Short mmCIF file of C-alpha atoms and ligand atoms in Angstrom, two decimals:
data_model
loop_
_atom_site.label_atom_id
_atom_site.label_comp_id
_atom_site.label_asym_id
_atom_site.label_seq_id
_atom_site.Cartn_x
_atom_site.Cartn_y
_atom_site.Cartn_z
CA MET A 201 -29.78 -13.56 30.85
CA GLY A 202 -27.02 -13.87 28.30
CA SER A 203 -27.49 -11.90 25.09
CA ASN A 204 -27.53 -13.39 21.57
CA ILE A 205 -24.22 -11.85 20.74
CA LYS A 206 -21.70 -14.36 19.00
CA ALA A 207 -18.01 -13.62 18.74
CA VAL A 208 -16.12 -15.91 16.42
CA PRO A 209 -12.42 -15.47 16.70
CA ILE A 210 -10.35 -14.69 13.70
CA LEU A 211 -6.84 -15.39 15.19
CA PRO A 212 -6.52 -17.08 18.44
CA ARG A 213 -5.47 -13.81 20.26
CA PHE A 214 -6.82 -11.25 17.77
CA GLY A 215 -9.81 -10.21 15.84
CA ALA A 216 -13.39 -11.50 16.15
CA GLU A 217 -16.37 -11.61 13.85
CA ILE A 218 -19.63 -10.27 15.72
CA SER A 219 -23.09 -11.35 14.88
CA GLY A 220 -26.51 -11.70 16.71
CA VAL A 221 -27.30 -8.11 17.39
CA ASP A 222 -29.12 -5.33 15.40
CA ILE A 223 -26.85 -2.30 15.72
CA THR A 224 -28.99 -0.02 13.56
CA LYS A 225 -31.34 0.49 16.73
CA PRO A 226 -30.67 1.96 20.16
CA LEU A 227 -28.97 -0.73 22.42
CA GLU A 228 -29.69 -1.62 26.05
CA ALA A 229 -26.85 -0.51 28.41
CA ALA A 230 -26.03 -4.18 29.08
CA THR A 231 -25.57 -4.87 25.32
CA GLN A 232 -23.46 -1.72 24.80
CA ALA A 233 -21.08 -2.84 27.70
CA GLU A 234 -20.83 -6.29 26.03
CA ILE A 235 -19.84 -4.76 22.77
CA VAL A 236 -17.26 -2.48 24.34
CA ASP A 237 -15.82 -5.52 26.10
CA LEU A 238 -15.63 -7.52 23.05
CA GLN A 239 -13.93 -4.58 21.28
CA ASN A 240 -11.31 -4.26 24.12
CA LYS A 241 -10.59 -7.92 24.26
CA TRP A 242 -10.29 -8.56 20.60
CA GLY A 243 -8.74 -5.40 19.23
CA VAL A 244 -10.61 -5.64 15.89
CA THR A 245 -14.35 -6.61 15.28
CA VAL A 246 -15.75 -7.30 12.12
CA TRP A 247 -19.51 -6.75 11.54
CA ARG A 248 -21.27 -8.23 8.34
CA ASP A 249 -24.28 -6.93 6.65
CA THR A 250 -24.93 -4.30 9.38
CA GLY A 251 -27.81 -2.33 7.67
CA LEU A 252 -26.01 0.96 8.93
CA ASP A 253 -26.51 4.21 6.99
CA ASP A 254 -24.63 7.41 7.72
CA ALA A 255 -26.82 8.62 10.67
CA SER A 256 -26.85 5.11 12.27
CA HIS A 257 -23.27 4.65 11.63
CA VAL A 258 -22.43 7.82 13.73
CA ALA A 259 -24.98 7.02 16.32
CA PHE A 260 -23.72 3.57 16.94
CA SER A 261 -20.15 4.98 17.18
CA ARG A 262 -21.17 7.08 20.18
CA LEU A 263 -21.32 3.95 22.16
CA PHE A 264 -17.65 3.93 22.42
CA GLY A 265 -17.34 7.62 23.42
CA HIS A 266 -16.72 10.99 21.79
CA VAL A 267 -17.00 10.82 18.08
CA GLU A 268 -14.49 13.22 16.47
CA LEU A 269 -15.33 15.68 13.76
CA ALA A 270 -13.76 14.60 10.44
CA PRO A 271 -10.92 16.55 8.94
CA ARG A 272 -12.17 18.37 5.96
CA HIS A 273 -9.31 17.17 3.79
CA LYS A 274 -11.11 16.97 0.42
CA GLY A 275 -12.78 20.21 0.58
CA VAL A 276 -16.35 19.69 -0.31
CA MET A 277 -17.65 16.80 1.73
CA ARG A 278 -20.03 14.20 0.29
CA PHE A 279 -22.16 13.68 3.65
CA SER A 280 -24.26 15.77 5.85
CA GLU A 281 -22.84 14.14 9.11
CA PRO A 282 -19.58 16.13 9.97
CA GLU A 283 -18.42 13.14 11.93
CA LEU A 284 -17.90 10.99 8.80
CA PHE A 285 -14.32 10.72 7.40
CA ASP A 286 -14.41 10.14 3.59
CA ALA A 287 -12.06 7.01 2.97
CA SER A 288 -13.28 6.64 -0.41
CA ASN A 289 -11.89 7.30 -3.85
CA ILE A 290 -14.81 9.31 -4.94
CA ASP A 291 -15.20 13.09 -5.20
CA ALA A 292 -18.33 15.17 -4.10
CA ASP A 293 -19.72 14.73 -7.71
CA GLY A 294 -19.64 10.97 -7.29
CA ASN A 295 -16.48 10.35 -9.84
CA ILE A 296 -13.42 8.43 -9.20
CA ILE A 297 -10.66 10.96 -7.98
CA ASP A 298 -7.88 11.42 -10.38
CA ASN A 299 -6.12 14.48 -8.50
CA GLU A 300 -2.69 13.03 -8.19
CA LEU A 301 -1.90 14.54 -4.69
CA ILE A 302 -5.30 13.19 -3.24
CA ARG A 303 -4.42 9.87 -4.58
CA LEU A 304 -0.96 9.84 -3.04
CA ASN A 305 -2.59 10.88 0.27
CA SER A 306 -4.87 7.80 0.00
CA LYS A 307 -1.80 5.73 -0.75
CA GLY A 308 -0.47 6.65 2.52
CA ASN A 309 -3.22 4.57 4.12
CA ARG A 310 -1.62 1.48 2.53
CA LEU A 311 1.39 1.87 4.82
CA TRP A 312 0.84 0.08 8.23
CA HIS A 313 -0.36 2.88 10.52
CA THR A 314 -2.48 3.68 13.44
CA ASP A 315 -4.97 6.51 12.90
CA SER A 316 -4.00 10.07 13.80
CA SER A 317 -0.94 9.01 16.04
CA TYR A 318 0.39 12.31 15.02
CA MET A 319 -2.05 14.13 17.21
CA GLU A 320 -1.40 14.74 20.88
CA VAL A 321 -5.02 13.61 21.65
CA ARG A 322 -5.15 10.28 20.19
CA SER A 323 -7.95 8.39 18.61
CA ALA A 324 -9.12 5.02 20.03
CA GLN A 325 -11.71 3.18 17.96
CA SER A 326 -12.15 3.64 14.29
CA LEU A 327 -15.48 2.34 12.60
CA LEU A 328 -15.10 1.84 8.86
CA LEU A 329 -18.20 1.01 6.98
CA CYS A 330 -18.29 -0.28 3.47
CA HIS A 331 -20.86 1.41 1.09
CA GLU A 332 -19.27 0.22 -2.34
CA ALA A 333 -16.62 -2.42 -2.79
CA PRO A 334 -14.32 -2.99 -5.73
CA PRO A 335 -14.64 -6.39 -7.33
CA GLU A 336 -11.21 -7.22 -6.32
CA GLY A 337 -8.66 -6.09 -3.89
CA GLY A 338 -9.59 -3.24 -1.42
CA ALA A 339 -9.37 -5.43 1.75
CA THR A 340 -8.13 -3.85 5.04
CA TRP A 341 -5.27 -5.60 6.85
CA PHE A 342 -5.02 -5.58 10.60
CA ALA A 343 -2.01 -6.46 12.92
CA ASP A 344 -1.91 -7.20 16.67
CA MET A 345 0.33 -4.83 18.62
CA ARG A 346 -0.33 -6.44 22.10
CA SER A 347 0.47 -9.92 21.15
CA ALA A 348 3.57 -8.63 19.21
CA TYR A 349 4.57 -6.88 22.24
CA ASP A 350 4.03 -10.00 24.53
CA ASP A 351 6.21 -11.94 22.10
CA LEU A 352 9.23 -9.70 21.96
CA PRO A 353 12.53 -10.91 23.10
CA GLU A 354 13.09 -9.82 26.51
CA GLU A 355 16.05 -7.76 25.48
CA MET A 356 14.05 -5.90 23.13
CA LYS A 357 11.52 -5.17 25.63
CA THR A 358 14.36 -3.82 27.93
CA ARG A 359 15.70 -1.68 24.97
CA ILE A 360 12.38 0.02 24.21
CA ASP A 361 11.19 0.50 27.83
CA GLY A 362 10.77 4.11 28.34
CA LEU A 363 11.42 5.23 24.65
CA VAL A 364 9.17 7.97 23.06
CA ALA A 365 8.48 8.21 19.41
CA GLU A 366 7.75 11.35 17.57
CA HIS A 367 4.83 10.87 15.20
CA SER A 368 4.32 13.17 11.99
CA TYR A 369 1.45 13.16 9.44
CA PHE A 370 3.85 14.80 7.01
CA TRP A 371 6.41 12.05 7.35
CA SER A 372 4.04 9.27 6.32
CA ARG A 373 2.86 11.23 3.39
CA ARG A 374 6.38 11.66 2.33
CA ARG A 375 6.91 7.97 2.43
CA ALA A 376 3.95 7.43 0.30
CA GLY A 377 5.44 9.66 -2.30
CA TYR A 378 4.29 13.15 -1.37
CA PRO A 379 6.70 15.99 -2.25
CA TYR A 380 7.87 17.01 1.31
CA THR A 381 11.40 17.59 2.14
CA GLU A 382 12.92 16.51 5.55
CA GLU A 383 13.16 20.15 6.34
CA ASP A 384 9.53 20.85 5.48
CA ILE A 385 8.49 18.01 7.78
CA ASP A 386 10.78 19.29 10.56
CA ALA A 387 9.03 22.72 10.36
CA LYS A 388 5.41 21.19 10.82
CA PRO A 389 3.54 19.73 13.85
CA ALA A 390 4.24 16.41 15.43
CA ALA A 391 3.24 14.50 18.54
CA ARG A 392 5.12 12.42 21.03
CA HIS A 393 3.83 9.07 22.55
CA PRO A 394 5.65 6.25 24.35
CA LEU A 395 6.61 3.27 22.23
CA VAL A 396 5.11 1.01 24.82
CA HIS A 397 1.93 1.74 26.72
CA PHE A 398 -0.76 0.17 28.76
CA HIS A 399 -3.84 -0.50 26.77
CA GLU A 400 -6.39 0.51 29.34
CA GLY A 401 -9.51 -1.47 27.86
CA SER A 402 -7.52 -4.80 28.28
CA GLY A 403 -4.85 -4.10 30.93
CA ARG A 404 -2.24 -5.52 28.46
CA LYS A 405 0.71 -3.70 27.11
CA SER A 406 0.88 -2.77 23.59
CA LEU A 407 3.46 -1.38 21.09
CA PHE A 408 2.39 2.05 19.68
CA VAL A 409 4.27 2.63 16.46
CA GLY A 410 3.29 2.91 12.79
CA ALA A 411 3.76 4.72 9.49
CA HIS A 412 3.75 8.17 11.12
CA ALA A 413 6.36 7.35 13.61
CA ARG A 414 9.36 9.24 12.33
CA ASP A 415 12.09 9.47 15.07
CA ILE A 416 12.88 8.13 18.48
CA VAL A 417 13.42 11.11 20.96
CA GLY A 418 17.05 11.42 21.90
CA MET A 419 18.32 8.76 19.42
CA PRO A 420 20.24 9.58 16.17
CA ARG A 421 17.59 9.61 13.25
CA ALA A 422 19.11 6.61 11.32
CA GLU A 423 19.18 4.43 14.50
CA GLY A 424 15.54 5.49 15.52
CA ARG A 425 14.24 5.00 12.09
CA ALA A 426 15.87 1.39 11.99
CA LEU A 427 14.16 0.61 15.27
CA ILE A 428 10.78 1.81 14.19
CA ALA A 429 11.21 -0.16 11.01
CA GLU A 430 12.22 -3.24 12.87
CA LEU A 431 9.37 -3.11 15.35
CA ILE A 432 6.66 -2.59 12.51
CA GLU A 433 8.23 -5.43 10.63
CA TRP A 434 8.07 -7.69 13.81
CA ALA A 435 4.46 -6.76 14.44
CA THR A 436 3.28 -7.46 10.99
CA GLN A 437 4.59 -11.01 10.86
CA PRO A 438 1.89 -13.42 9.57
CA GLN A 439 1.04 -14.81 13.10
CA TYR A 440 -0.23 -11.34 13.95
CA VAL A 441 -2.04 -10.21 10.93
CA PHE A 442 -5.37 -10.90 9.03
CA SER A 443 -7.32 -9.22 6.28
CA VAL A 444 -10.88 -8.43 5.86
CA THR A 445 -12.58 -8.11 2.50
CA TYR A 446 -15.99 -6.19 2.39
CA LYS A 447 -19.32 -6.24 0.80
CA PRO A 448 -21.61 -3.16 1.22
CA GLY A 449 -22.83 -2.84 4.71
CA ASP A 450 -19.87 -4.68 6.16
CA MET A 451 -17.91 -2.79 8.93
CA THR A 452 -14.61 -3.21 10.76
CA ILE A 453 -13.98 -1.59 14.05
CA TRP A 454 -10.26 -1.37 15.12
CA ASP A 455 -8.73 -0.02 18.29
CA ASN A 456 -5.92 2.34 17.32
CA LEU A 457 -4.17 1.92 20.56
CA CYS A 458 -3.48 -1.61 20.13
CA THR A 459 -3.48 -2.45 16.43
CA LEU A 460 -2.02 -1.46 13.10
CA HIS A 461 -4.01 -1.31 9.93
CA ARG A 462 -3.36 -0.80 6.07
CA GLY A 463 -5.67 -0.41 3.18
CA GLY A 464 -4.93 -3.31 0.73
CA ASP A 465 -4.18 -2.59 -2.99
CA PHE A 466 -6.94 -2.03 -5.53
CA ASP A 467 -7.27 -0.49 -8.94
CA ASP A 468 -8.20 2.90 -7.54
CA ARG A 469 -8.55 4.49 -11.07
CA GLY A 470 -10.73 1.62 -12.35
CA TYR A 471 -12.86 0.83 -9.50
CA ARG A 472 -14.98 2.81 -6.93
CA ARG A 473 -14.45 2.05 -3.30
CA ASP A 474 -16.83 4.05 -0.97
CA MET A 475 -15.61 3.74 2.65
CA ARG A 476 -16.75 5.94 5.49
CA ARG A 477 -15.25 6.13 8.89
CA THR A 478 -16.01 7.47 12.22
CA THR A 479 -13.45 7.81 14.96
CA VAL A 480 -13.72 7.86 18.63
CA ARG A 481 -11.46 10.09 20.80
CA ALA A 482 -9.33 8.27 23.37
CA GLY A 483 -10.36 9.24 26.78
CA ALA A 484 -13.60 10.52 25.41
CA ALA A 485 -13.11 13.80 27.08
CA PRO A 486 -15.86 16.30 26.06
CA GLU A 487 -13.65 19.28 26.20
CA THR A 488 -11.66 18.07 23.29
CA ALA A 489 -14.72 18.10 21.24
CA ASP A 490 -13.20 20.76 19.06
CA ASP A 491 -11.57 20.01 15.65
CA PRO A 492 -7.84 19.58 16.50
CA PHE A 493 -7.25 17.86 13.14
CA ASN A 494 -8.11 20.94 11.26
CA GLU A 495 -6.26 23.20 13.77
CA MET A 496 -3.13 21.18 13.12
CA PHE A 497 -3.66 21.54 9.34
CA LYS A 498 -4.11 25.19 9.78
CA ALA A 499 -0.97 25.30 11.96
CA ALA A 500 0.91 23.50 9.17
CA GLY A 501 0.25 26.34 6.71
CA PRO A 502 -0.81 25.89 3.07
CA THR A 503 0.21 22.93 1.01
CA ALA A 504 -0.58 21.74 -2.42
CA TYR A 505 -2.70 19.24 -0.92
CA ASN A 506 -4.60 21.59 1.25
CA PRO A 507 -4.01 24.92 -0.30
CA ASP A 508 -6.37 26.84 1.87
CA PRO A 509 -6.15 25.67 5.40
CA ALA A 510 -8.14 28.60 6.57
CA LYS A 511 -11.12 26.82 5.16
C1 LIG B 640 -8.74 4.46 7.44
C2 LIG B 640 -7.94 3.55 6.72
C3 LIG B 640 -8.06 1.56 5.21
C4 LIG B 640 -8.99 1.06 4.16
O1 LIG B 640 -9.91 4.79 7.02
O2 LIG B 640 -8.16 4.92 8.43
O3 LIG B 640 -6.73 3.35 6.90
O4 LIG B 640 -8.95 -0.05 4.05
N1 LIG B 640 -8.53 2.87 5.88
O5 LIG B 640 -9.70 1.94 3.66
MN1 LIG B 641 -6.36 4.36 8.73
#
């Protein structure tokens, strides 16, 4: 028997709005498999009016694999679930954040990126749930890196075949306006990933590039950065892109291994925007169930943004 799950495509090759299933409750294995298949196929799924709370958000996320512990980048967390990443502009007292460095950090999310590509062990699905939306702006934008790869001119496919990019968290923050020098960034951790890879969930090839990508290994910096910029520009052309506007209860799920995303502009001093995210580890290996993000920040040493990395 087929289920009642309905998937309405957003673009012909990318993104679908899903309905017809209550995801606040435990799901049968067949339903779980169907949801994973839809996610693998469409790259981004949009779920309206889910009814999820913090606990059921985390529980539903486990359907995709190992849910990461969130980096503790804001110090005091607002939630009891250690898996919830705080993507809001709100502090632990419930006030709009006016700390300039933390605001800049969030501004980094408005560059086209893929979550935690600066880690060796990558993230696959990110599940972003809206708890409070601003009255205007604050959408999330998505771009289709599989179709963007498929449509590349053959000469570009040949040029990038076998190339490896180096990804650094600190590089993307610098580009958002954070006061790091090139030398600072050179001294901090980075991770290497092929520019093109097989997306296992769909068997398609995908570009893997975004705001954290800083250099192409073995290429002069200027040339590598020009190539990275060209590929991001290519992948974010209108035919590969759509945006999602949220109401409380709405959720987007994107696959970091075949999509780019960016937060849309909004008045982050004037309006509250409460977004909470879980992130599923690629490969879902339980032995990586530790806390590599916080390990990386500890290794990076103190910063003004994260003054006490021992915590
Ligand atoms: C994220 C992110 C964008 C947004 O949570 O990883 O990039 O729209 N969010 O909040
Ligand atoms: Mn992100």
